[in-house]
mmCIF file of C-alpha atoms in Angstrom:
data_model
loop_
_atom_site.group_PDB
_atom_site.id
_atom_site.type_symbol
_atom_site.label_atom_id
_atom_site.label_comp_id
_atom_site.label_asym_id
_atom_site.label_seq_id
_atom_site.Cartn_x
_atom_site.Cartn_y
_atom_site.Cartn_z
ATOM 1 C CA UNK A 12 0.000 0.000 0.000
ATOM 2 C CA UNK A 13 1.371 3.172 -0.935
ATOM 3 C CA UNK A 14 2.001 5.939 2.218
ATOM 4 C CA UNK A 15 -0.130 8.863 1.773
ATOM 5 C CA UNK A 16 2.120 11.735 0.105
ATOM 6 C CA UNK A 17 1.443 14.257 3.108
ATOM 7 C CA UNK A 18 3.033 11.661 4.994
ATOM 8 C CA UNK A 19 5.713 10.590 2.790
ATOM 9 C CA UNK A 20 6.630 14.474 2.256
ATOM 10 C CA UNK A 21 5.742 16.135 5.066
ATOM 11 C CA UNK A 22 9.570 17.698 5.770
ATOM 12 C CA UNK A 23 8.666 19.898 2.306
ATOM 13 C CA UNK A 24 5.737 20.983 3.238
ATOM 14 C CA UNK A 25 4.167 23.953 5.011
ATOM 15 C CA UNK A 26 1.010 23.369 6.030
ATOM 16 C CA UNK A 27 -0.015 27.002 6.783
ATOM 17 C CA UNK A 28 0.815 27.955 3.485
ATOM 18 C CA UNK A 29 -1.887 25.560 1.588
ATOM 19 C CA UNK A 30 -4.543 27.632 -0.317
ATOM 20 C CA UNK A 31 -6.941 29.444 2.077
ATOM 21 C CA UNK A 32 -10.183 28.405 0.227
ATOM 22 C CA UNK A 33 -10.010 24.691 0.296
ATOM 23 C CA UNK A 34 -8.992 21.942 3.507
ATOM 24 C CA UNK A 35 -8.330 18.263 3.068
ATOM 25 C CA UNK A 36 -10.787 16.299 4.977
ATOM 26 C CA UNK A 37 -10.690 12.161 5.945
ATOM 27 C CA UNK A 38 -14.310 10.936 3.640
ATOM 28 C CA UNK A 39 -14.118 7.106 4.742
ATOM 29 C CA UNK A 40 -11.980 4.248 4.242
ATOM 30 C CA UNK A 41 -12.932 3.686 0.537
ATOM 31 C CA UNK A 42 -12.091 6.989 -0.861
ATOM 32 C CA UNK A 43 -10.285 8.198 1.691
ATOM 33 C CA UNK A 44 -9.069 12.024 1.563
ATOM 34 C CA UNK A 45 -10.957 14.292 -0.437
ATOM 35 C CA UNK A 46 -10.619 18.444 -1.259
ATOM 36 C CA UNK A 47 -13.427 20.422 0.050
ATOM 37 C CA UNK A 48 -14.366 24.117 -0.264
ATOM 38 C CA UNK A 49 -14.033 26.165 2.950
ATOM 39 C CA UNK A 50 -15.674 29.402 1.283
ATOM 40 C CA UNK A 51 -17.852 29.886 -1.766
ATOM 41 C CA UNK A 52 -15.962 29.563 -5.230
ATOM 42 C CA UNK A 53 -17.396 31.103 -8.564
ATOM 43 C CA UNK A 54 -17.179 29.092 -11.665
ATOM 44 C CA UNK A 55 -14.469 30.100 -13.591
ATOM 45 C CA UNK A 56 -11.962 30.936 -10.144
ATOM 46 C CA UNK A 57 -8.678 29.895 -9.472
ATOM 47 C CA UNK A 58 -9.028 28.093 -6.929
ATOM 48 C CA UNK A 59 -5.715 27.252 -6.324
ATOM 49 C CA UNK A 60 -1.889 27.465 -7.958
ATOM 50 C CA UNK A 61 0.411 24.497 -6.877
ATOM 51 C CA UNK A 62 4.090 23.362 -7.650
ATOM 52 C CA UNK A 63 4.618 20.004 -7.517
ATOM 53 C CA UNK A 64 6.391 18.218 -4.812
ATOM 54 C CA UNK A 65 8.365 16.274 -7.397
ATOM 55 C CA UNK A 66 8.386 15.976 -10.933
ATOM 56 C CA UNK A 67 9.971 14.460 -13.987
ATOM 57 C CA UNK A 68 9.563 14.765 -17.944
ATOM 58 C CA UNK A 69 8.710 11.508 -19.844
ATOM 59 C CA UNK A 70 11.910 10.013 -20.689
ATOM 60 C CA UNK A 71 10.476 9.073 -24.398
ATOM 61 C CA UNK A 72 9.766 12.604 -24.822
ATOM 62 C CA UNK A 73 13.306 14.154 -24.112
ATOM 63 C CA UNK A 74 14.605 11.641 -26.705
ATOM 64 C CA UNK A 75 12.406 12.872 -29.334
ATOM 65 C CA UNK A 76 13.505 15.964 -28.462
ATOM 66 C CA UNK A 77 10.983 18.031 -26.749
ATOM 67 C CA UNK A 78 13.573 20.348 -24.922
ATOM 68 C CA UNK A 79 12.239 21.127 -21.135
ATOM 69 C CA UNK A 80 13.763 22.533 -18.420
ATOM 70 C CA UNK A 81 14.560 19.529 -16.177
ATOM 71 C CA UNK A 82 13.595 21.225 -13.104
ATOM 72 C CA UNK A 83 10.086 22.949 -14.014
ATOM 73 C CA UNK A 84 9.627 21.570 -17.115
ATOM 74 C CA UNK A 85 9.110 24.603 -18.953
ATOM 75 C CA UNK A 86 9.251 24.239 -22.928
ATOM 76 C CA UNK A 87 12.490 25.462 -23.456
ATOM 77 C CA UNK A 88 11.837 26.307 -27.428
ATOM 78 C CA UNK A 89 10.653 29.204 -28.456
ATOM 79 C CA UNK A 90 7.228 29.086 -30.290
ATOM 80 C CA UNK A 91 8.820 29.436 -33.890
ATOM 81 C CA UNK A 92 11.239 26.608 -33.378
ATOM 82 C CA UNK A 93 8.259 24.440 -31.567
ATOM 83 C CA UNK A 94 5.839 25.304 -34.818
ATOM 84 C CA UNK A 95 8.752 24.625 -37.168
ATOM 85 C CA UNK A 96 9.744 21.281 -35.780
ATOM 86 C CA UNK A 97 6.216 20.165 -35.322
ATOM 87 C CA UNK A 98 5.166 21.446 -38.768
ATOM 88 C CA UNK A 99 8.095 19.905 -40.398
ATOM 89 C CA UNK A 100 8.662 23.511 -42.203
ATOM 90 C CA UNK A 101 12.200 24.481 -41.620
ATOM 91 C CA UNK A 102 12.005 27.782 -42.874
ATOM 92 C CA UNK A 103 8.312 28.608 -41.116
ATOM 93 C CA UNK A 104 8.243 32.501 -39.507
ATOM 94 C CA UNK A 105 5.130 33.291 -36.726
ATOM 95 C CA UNK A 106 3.684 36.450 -37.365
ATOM 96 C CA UNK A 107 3.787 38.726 -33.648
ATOM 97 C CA UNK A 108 7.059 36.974 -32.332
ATOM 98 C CA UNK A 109 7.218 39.374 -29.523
ATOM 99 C CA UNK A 110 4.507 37.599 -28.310
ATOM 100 C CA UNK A 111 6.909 34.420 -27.414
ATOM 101 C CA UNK A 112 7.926 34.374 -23.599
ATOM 102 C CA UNK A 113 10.799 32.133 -23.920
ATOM 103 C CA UNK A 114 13.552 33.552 -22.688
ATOM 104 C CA UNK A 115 16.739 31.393 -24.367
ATOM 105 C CA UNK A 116 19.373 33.653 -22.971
ATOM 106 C CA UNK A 117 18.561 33.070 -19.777
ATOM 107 C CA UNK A 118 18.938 29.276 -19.846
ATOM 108 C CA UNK A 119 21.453 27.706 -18.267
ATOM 109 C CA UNK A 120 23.113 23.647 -18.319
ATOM 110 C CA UNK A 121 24.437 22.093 -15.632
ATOM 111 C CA UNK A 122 28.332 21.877 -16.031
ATOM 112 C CA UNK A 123 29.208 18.980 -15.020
ATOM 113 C CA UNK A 124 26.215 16.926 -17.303
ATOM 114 C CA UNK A 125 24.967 19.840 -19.660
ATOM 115 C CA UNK A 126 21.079 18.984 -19.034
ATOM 116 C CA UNK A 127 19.236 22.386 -19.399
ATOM 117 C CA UNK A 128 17.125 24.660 -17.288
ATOM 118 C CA UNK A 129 15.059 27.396 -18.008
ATOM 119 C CA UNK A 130 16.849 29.796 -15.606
ATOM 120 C CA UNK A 131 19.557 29.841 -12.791
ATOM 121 C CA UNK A 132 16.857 30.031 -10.256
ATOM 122 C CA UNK A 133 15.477 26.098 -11.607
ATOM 123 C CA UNK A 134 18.768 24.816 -11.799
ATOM 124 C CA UNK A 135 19.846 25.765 -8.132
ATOM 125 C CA UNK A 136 16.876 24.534 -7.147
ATOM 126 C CA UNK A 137 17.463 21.444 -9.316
ATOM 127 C CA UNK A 138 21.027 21.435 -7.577
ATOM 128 C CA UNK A 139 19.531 21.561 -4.242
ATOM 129 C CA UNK A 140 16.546 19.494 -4.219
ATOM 130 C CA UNK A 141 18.268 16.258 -5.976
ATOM 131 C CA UNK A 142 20.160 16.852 -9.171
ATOM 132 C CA UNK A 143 24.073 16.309 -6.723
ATOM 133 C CA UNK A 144 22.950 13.100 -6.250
ATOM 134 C CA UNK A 145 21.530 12.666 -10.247
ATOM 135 C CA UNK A 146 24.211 14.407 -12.063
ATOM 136 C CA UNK A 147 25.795 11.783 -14.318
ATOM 137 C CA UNK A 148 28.515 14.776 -15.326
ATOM 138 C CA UNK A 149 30.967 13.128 -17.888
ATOM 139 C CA UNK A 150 28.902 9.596 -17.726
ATOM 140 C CA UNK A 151 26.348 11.021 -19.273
ATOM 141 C CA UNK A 152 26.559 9.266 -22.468
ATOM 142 C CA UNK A 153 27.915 5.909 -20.536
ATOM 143 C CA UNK A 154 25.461 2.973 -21.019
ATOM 144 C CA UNK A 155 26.862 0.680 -18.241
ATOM 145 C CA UNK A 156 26.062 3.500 -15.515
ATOM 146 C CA UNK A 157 23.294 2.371 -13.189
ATOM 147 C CA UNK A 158 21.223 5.504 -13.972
ATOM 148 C CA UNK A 159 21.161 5.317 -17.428
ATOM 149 C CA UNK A 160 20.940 1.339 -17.445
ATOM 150 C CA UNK A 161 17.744 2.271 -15.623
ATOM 151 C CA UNK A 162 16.191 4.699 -17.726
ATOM 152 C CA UNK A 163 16.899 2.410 -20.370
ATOM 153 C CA UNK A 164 15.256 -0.519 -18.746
ATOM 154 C CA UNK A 165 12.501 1.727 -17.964
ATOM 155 C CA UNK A 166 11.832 2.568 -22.139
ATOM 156 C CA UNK A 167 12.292 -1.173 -22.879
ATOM 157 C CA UNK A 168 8.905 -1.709 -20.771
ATOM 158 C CA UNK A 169 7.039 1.449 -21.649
ATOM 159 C CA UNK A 170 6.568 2.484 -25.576
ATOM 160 C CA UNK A 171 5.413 5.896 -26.649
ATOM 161 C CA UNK A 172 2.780 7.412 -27.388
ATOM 162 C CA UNK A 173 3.312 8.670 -23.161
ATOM 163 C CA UNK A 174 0.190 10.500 -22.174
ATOM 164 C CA UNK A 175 0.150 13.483 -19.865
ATOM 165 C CA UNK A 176 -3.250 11.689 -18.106
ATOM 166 C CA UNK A 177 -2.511 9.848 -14.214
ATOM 167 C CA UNK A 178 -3.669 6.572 -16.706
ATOM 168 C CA UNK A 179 -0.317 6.550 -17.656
ATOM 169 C CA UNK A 180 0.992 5.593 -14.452
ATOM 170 C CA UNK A 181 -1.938 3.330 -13.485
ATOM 171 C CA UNK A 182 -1.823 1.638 -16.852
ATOM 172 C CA UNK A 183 2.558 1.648 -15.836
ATOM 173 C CA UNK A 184 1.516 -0.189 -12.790
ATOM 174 C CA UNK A 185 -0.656 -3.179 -14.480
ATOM 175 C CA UNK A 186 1.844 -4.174 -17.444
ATOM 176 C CA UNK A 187 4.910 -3.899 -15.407
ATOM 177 C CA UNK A 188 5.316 -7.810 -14.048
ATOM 178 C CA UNK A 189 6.791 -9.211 -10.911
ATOM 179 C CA UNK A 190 9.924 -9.639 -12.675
ATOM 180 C CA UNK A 191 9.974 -6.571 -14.312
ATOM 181 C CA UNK A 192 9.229 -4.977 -11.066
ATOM 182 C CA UNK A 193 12.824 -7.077 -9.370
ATOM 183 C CA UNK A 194 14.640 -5.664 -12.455
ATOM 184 C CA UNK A 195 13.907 -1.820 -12.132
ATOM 185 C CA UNK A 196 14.139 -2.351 -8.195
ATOM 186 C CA UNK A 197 17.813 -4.171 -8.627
ATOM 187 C CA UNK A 198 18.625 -0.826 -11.087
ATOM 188 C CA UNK A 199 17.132 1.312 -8.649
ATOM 189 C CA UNK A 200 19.112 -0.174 -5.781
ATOM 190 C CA UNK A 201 22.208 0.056 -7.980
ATOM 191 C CA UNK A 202 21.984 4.002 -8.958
ATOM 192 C CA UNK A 203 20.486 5.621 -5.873
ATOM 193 C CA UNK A 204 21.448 3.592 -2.614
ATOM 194 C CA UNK A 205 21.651 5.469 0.594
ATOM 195 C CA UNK A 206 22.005 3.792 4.443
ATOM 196 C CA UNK A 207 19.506 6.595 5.756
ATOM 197 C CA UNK A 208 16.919 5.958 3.094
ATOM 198 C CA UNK A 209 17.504 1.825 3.276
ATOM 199 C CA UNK A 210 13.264 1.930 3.836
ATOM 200 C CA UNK A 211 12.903 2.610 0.282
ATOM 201 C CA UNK A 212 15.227 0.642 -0.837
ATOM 202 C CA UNK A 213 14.182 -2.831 0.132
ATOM 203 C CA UNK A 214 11.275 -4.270 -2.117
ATOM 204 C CA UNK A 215 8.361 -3.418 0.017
ATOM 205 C CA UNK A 216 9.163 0.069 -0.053
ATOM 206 C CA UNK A 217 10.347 0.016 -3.575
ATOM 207 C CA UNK A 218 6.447 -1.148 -4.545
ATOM 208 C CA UNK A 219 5.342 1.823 -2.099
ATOM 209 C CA UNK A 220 6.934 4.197 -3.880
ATOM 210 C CA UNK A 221 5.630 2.954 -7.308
ATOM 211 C CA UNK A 222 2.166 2.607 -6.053
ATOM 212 C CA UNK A 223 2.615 5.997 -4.744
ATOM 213 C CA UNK A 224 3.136 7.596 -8.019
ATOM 214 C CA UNK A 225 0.842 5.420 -9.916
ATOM 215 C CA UNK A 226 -1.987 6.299 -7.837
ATOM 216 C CA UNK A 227 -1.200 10.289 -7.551
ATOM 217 C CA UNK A 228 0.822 10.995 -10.444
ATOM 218 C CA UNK A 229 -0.619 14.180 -12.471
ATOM 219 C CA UNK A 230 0.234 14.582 -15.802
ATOM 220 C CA UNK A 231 1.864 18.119 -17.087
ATOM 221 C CA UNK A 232 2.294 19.698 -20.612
ATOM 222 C CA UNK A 233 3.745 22.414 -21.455
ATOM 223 C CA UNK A 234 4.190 24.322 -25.496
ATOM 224 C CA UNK A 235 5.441 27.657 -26.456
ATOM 225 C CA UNK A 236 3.916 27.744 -29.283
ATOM 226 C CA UNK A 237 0.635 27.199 -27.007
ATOM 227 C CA UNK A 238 0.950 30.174 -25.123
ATOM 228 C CA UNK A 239 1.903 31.726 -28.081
ATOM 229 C CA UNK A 240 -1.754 31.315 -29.552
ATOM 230 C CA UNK A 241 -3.203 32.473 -26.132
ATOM 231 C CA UNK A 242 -1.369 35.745 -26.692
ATOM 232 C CA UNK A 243 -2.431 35.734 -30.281
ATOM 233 C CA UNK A 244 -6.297 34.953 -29.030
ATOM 234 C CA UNK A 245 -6.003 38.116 -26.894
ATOM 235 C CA UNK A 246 -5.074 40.989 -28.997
ATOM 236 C CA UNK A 247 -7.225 43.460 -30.346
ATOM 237 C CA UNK A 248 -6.960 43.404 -34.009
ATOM 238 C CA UNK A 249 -9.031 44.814 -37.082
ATOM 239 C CA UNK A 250 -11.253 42.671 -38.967
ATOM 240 C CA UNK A 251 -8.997 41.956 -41.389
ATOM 241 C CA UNK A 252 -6.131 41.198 -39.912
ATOM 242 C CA UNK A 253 -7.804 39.138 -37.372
ATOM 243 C CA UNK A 254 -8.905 36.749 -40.118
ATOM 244 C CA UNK A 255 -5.692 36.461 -41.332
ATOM 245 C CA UNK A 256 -3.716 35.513 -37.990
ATOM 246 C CA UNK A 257 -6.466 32.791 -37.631
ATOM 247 C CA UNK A 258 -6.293 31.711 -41.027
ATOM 248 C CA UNK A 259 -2.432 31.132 -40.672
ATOM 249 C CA UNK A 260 -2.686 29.371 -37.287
ATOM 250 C CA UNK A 261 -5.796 27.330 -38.729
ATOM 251 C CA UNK A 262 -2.891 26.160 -41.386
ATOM 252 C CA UNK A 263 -0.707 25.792 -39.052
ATOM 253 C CA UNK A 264 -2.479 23.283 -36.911
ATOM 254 C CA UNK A 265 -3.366 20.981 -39.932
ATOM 255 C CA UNK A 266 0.295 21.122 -41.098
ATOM 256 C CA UNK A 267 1.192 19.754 -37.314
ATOM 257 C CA UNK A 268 -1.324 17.099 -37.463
ATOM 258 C CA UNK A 269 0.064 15.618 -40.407
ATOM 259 C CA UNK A 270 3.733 15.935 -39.823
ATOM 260 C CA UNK A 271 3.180 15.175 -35.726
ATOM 261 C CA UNK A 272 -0.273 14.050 -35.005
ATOM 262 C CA UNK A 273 -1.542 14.775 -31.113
ATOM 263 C CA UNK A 274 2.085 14.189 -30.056
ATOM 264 C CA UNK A 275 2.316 18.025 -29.397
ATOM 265 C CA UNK A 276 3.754 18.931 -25.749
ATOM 266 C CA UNK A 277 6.421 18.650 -23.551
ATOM 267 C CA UNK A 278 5.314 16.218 -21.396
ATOM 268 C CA UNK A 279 5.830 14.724 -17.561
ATOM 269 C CA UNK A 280 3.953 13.909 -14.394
ATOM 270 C CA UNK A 281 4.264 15.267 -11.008
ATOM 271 C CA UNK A 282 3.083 14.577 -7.455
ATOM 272 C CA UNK A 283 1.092 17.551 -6.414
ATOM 273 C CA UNK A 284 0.121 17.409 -2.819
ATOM 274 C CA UNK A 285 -3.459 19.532 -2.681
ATOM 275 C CA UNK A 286 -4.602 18.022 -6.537
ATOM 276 C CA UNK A 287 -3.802 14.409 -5.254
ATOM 277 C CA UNK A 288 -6.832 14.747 -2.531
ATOM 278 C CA UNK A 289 -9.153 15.341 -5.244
ATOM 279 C CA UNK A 290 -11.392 12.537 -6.078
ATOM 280 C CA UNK A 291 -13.159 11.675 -9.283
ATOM 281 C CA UNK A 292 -16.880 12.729 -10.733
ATOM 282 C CA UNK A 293 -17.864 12.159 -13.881
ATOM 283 C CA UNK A 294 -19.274 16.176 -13.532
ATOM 284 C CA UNK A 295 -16.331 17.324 -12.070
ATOM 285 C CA UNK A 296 -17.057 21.186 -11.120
ATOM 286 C CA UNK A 297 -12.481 21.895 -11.297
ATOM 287 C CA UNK A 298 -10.288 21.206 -13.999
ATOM 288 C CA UNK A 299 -6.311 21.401 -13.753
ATOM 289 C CA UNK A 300 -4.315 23.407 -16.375
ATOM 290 C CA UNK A 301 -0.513 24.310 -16.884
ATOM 291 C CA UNK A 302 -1.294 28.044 -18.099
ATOM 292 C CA UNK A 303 2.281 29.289 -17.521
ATOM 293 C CA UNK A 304 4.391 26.621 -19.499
ATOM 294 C CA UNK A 305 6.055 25.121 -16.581
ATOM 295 C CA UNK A 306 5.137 22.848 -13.895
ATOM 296 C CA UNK A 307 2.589 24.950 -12.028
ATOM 297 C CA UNK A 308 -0.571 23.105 -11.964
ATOM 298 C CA UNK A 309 -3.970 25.535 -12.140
ATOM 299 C CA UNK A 310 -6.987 24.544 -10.305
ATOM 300 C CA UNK A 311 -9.881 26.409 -11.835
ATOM 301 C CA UNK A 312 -13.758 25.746 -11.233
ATOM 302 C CA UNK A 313 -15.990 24.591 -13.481
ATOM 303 C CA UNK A 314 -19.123 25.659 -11.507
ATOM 304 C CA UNK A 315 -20.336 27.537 -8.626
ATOM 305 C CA UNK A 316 -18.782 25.348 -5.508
ATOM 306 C CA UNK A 317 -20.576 26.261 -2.063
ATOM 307 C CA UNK A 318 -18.780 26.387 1.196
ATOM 308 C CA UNK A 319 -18.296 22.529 2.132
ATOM 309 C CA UNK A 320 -18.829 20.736 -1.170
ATOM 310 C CA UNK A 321 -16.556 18.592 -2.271
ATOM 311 C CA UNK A 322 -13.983 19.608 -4.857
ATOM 312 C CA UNK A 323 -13.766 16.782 -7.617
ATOM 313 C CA UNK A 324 -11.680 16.530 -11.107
ATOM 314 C CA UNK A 325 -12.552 13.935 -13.680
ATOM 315 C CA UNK A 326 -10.341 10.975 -14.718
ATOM 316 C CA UNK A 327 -11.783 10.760 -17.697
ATOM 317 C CA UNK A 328 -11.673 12.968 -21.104
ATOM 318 C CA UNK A 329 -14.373 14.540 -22.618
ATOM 319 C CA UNK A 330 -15.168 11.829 -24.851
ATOM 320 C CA UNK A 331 -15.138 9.271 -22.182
ATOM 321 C CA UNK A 332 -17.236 11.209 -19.968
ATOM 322 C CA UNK A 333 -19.756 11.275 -22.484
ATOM 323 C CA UNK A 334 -20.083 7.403 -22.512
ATOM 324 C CA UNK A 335 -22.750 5.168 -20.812
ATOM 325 C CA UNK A 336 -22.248 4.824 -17.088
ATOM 326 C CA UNK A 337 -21.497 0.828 -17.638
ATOM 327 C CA UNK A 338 -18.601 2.107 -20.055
ATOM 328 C CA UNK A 339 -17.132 4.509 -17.591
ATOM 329 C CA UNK A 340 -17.073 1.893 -14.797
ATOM 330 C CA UNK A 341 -15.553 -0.215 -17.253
ATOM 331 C CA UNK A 342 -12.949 2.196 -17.778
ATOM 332 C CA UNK A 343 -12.839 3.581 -14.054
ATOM 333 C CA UNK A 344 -12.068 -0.344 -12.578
ATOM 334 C CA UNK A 345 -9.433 -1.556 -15.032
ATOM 335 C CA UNK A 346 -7.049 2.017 -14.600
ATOM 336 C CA UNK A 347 -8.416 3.279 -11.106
ATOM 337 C CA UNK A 348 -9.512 0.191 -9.283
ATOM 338 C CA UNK A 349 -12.863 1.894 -8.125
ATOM 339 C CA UNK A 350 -16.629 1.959 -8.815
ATOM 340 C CA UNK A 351 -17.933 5.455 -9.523
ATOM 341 C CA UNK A 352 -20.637 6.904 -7.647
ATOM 342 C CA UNK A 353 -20.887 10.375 -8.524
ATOM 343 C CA UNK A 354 -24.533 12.359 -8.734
ATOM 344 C CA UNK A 355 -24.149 11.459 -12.389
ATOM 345 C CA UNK A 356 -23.695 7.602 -12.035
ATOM 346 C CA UNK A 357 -26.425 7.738 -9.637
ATOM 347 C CA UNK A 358 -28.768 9.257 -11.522
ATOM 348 C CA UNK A 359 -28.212 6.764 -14.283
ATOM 349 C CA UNK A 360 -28.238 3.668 -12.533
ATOM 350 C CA UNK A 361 -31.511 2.093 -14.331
ATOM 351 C CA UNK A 362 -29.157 2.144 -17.664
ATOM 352 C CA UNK A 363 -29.019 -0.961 -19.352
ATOM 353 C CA UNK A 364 -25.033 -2.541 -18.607
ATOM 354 C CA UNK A 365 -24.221 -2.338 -22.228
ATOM 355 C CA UNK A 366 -20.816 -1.436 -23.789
ATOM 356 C CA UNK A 367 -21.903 -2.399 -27.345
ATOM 357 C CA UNK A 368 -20.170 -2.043 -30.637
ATOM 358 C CA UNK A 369 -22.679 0.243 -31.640
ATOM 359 C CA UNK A 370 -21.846 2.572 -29.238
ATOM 360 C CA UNK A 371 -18.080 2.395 -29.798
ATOM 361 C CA UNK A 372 -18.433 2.616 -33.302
ATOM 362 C CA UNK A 373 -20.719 5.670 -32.412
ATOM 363 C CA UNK A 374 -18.343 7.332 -30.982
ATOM 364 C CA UNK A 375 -15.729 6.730 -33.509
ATOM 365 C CA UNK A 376 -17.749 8.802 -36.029
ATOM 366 C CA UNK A 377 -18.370 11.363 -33.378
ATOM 367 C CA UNK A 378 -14.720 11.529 -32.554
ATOM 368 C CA UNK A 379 -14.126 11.951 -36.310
ATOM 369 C CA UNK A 380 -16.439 14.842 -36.901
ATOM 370 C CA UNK A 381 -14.730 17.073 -34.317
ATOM 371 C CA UNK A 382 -11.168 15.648 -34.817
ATOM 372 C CA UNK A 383 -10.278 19.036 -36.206
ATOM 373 C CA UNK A 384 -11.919 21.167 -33.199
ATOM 374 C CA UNK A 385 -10.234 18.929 -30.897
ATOM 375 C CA UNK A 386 -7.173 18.672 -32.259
ATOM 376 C CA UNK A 387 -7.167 22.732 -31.988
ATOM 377 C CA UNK A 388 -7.926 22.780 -27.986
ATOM 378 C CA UNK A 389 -5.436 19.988 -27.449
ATOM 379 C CA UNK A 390 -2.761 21.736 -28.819
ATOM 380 C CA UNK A 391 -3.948 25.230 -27.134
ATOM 381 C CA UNK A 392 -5.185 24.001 -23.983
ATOM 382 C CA UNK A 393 -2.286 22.342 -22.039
#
């Protein structure tokens, strides 16, 4: 069983400095904690901004090349090189450039192992946090050293396409076998061994920790060339001209899609202490955004919340949401390992249990119809 993460990383955190509107409250023993509203929250509120305790990019998207800081994560590209090496157009020129908030001359590698951060502030926190005890400095590049031998083992059992969902991690948990499992631990073992931390060394704690980040990992995406468009969305423009910008950017997106396909973002997962207490409704009234291209997670509402309701996110996309309840369990056991019981599942209990063909193949033509709208807010909405 995995240790709770307020419990697990409780020397990192302050708890007088968690957001004022919301408290953590014990529910039962099935669902455990959940996030509740201590005042009322209007729908479209922040509710809360959070940095992760601990976070990570995919390691099959740094080796295709989507350049993050290693600390925060922030898309290191600037929009025009993001659009031209998802577009495939080498020579490709944004209109408004000043509208681009990457900063490349304030980046800075780490000398001994050249990774990159976005700023000297990310990699001294990098340096002080856990990159002296990560830093391969001249090994970088060496196979046989334990770290890499583990990242390495770690690709061999997961393939790309990654997903910036918590599925990823649940679905990491189910395929990864008992002897799988004794392989990364060995690795593991072998790279970051320390006497005072033996606890999580040995195999019971080694399966802690992995249930730990299968069960709250939070995915994060971050783009450039996504805030970019915000910025674009926002200014004031004549008729005209506004037609043109979204013409170009309408071009733009279908020349991604068929150089790239939905394989857009710099992409990780994190362990976010406040967003981990949040349970699951299939009407979720908050949502969880990455707004300022780095690793701060956004917790807006999606509805008026009253004092004392329960603060819930969904597990689900849009698409799945909009499935029969029997699919949504379906989907809800076999990656979260609980039965939903939300207002909306509820209400629909006299549903017949079907999860027909019909339905999928349904949805496949719906899915089809808006591929192109979708496609858009995927790309713009990280």
């Amino acid at each position: 069983m995995a240790a709770p993460l307020d419990d697990m990383f409780s020397f990192c955190v302050d708890p007088g400095k968690v957001a004022s509107c919301v408290e953590v409250r014990f529910i039962d023993n099935i669902k455990g904690k959940g996030l509740f509203a201590k005042r009322s929250i209007k729908k479209g509120d922040s509710i809360f901004i959070e940095r992760p305790l601990i976070s990570a990019q995919f390691l099959w998207n740094a080796l295709y090349k989507y350049k993050a800081c290693e600390y925060c994560l922030r898309a290191l590209e600037t929009a025009e090189e993001n659009a031209r090496r998802l577009s495939g157009i080498p020579g490709l020129s944004l209109p408004h450039p000043e509208l681009c908030r990457v900063r490349p001359e304030l980046h800075q590698a780490c000398p001994q192992c050249q990774v990159m951060y976005c700023s000297s502030e990310c990699r001294q926190a990098a340096a002080d946090q856990y990159h002296r005890v990560l830093c391969l400095g001249p090994s970088k590049e060496d196979p046989d050293h334990p770290i890499n031998k583990l990242r390495d083992a770690w690709r061999s059992m997961h393939y790309p396409p990654e997903t910036s969902s918590i599925m990823l991690m649940a679905r990491m948990v189910a395929v990864v076998k008992q002897g799988q499992l004794a392989l990364l631990h060995s690795l593991f073992k072998a790279a970051l061994y320390d006497d005072h931390l033996s606890r999580w060394f040995v195999p019971e704690g080694f399966r802690s920790l992995f249930s730990l980040v299968g069960t709250n990992g939070q995915g994060i995406g971050t783009s450039s060339l996504s805030q970019w468009v915000h910025a674009c969305d926002a200014l004031e423009l004549p008729a005209q001209q506004r037609e043109q910008l979204d013409s170009f950017i309408d071009q733009l997106y279908k020349d991604i899609e068929k150089e790239t396909g939905d394989f857009l973002n710099c992409e990780g997962s994190g362990l976010f202490l406040l967003q981990s207490s949040c349970n699951h409704s299939c009407i979720p009234n908050a949502e969880a955004s990455f707004p300022d291209n780095n690793f701060l997670l956004h917790l807006s509402a999606l509805s008026d919340i009253n004092p004392g309701e329960e603060i819930c996110i969904s597990y689900l996309d849009c698409c799945q949401r909009d499935r029969s309840r029997h699919s949504r369990h379906k989907i809800l056991r076999e990656n979260y390992l609980f039965v939903c019981s939300c207002p909306k599942c509820v209400s629909q209990m006299d549903e017949l249990d079907v999860t027909s063909e019909e339905e999928e193949e349904e949805e496949g033509e719906a899915e089809g119809e808006t591929e192109g709208d979708e496609m858009e807010d995927e790309m713009t909405d990280v």
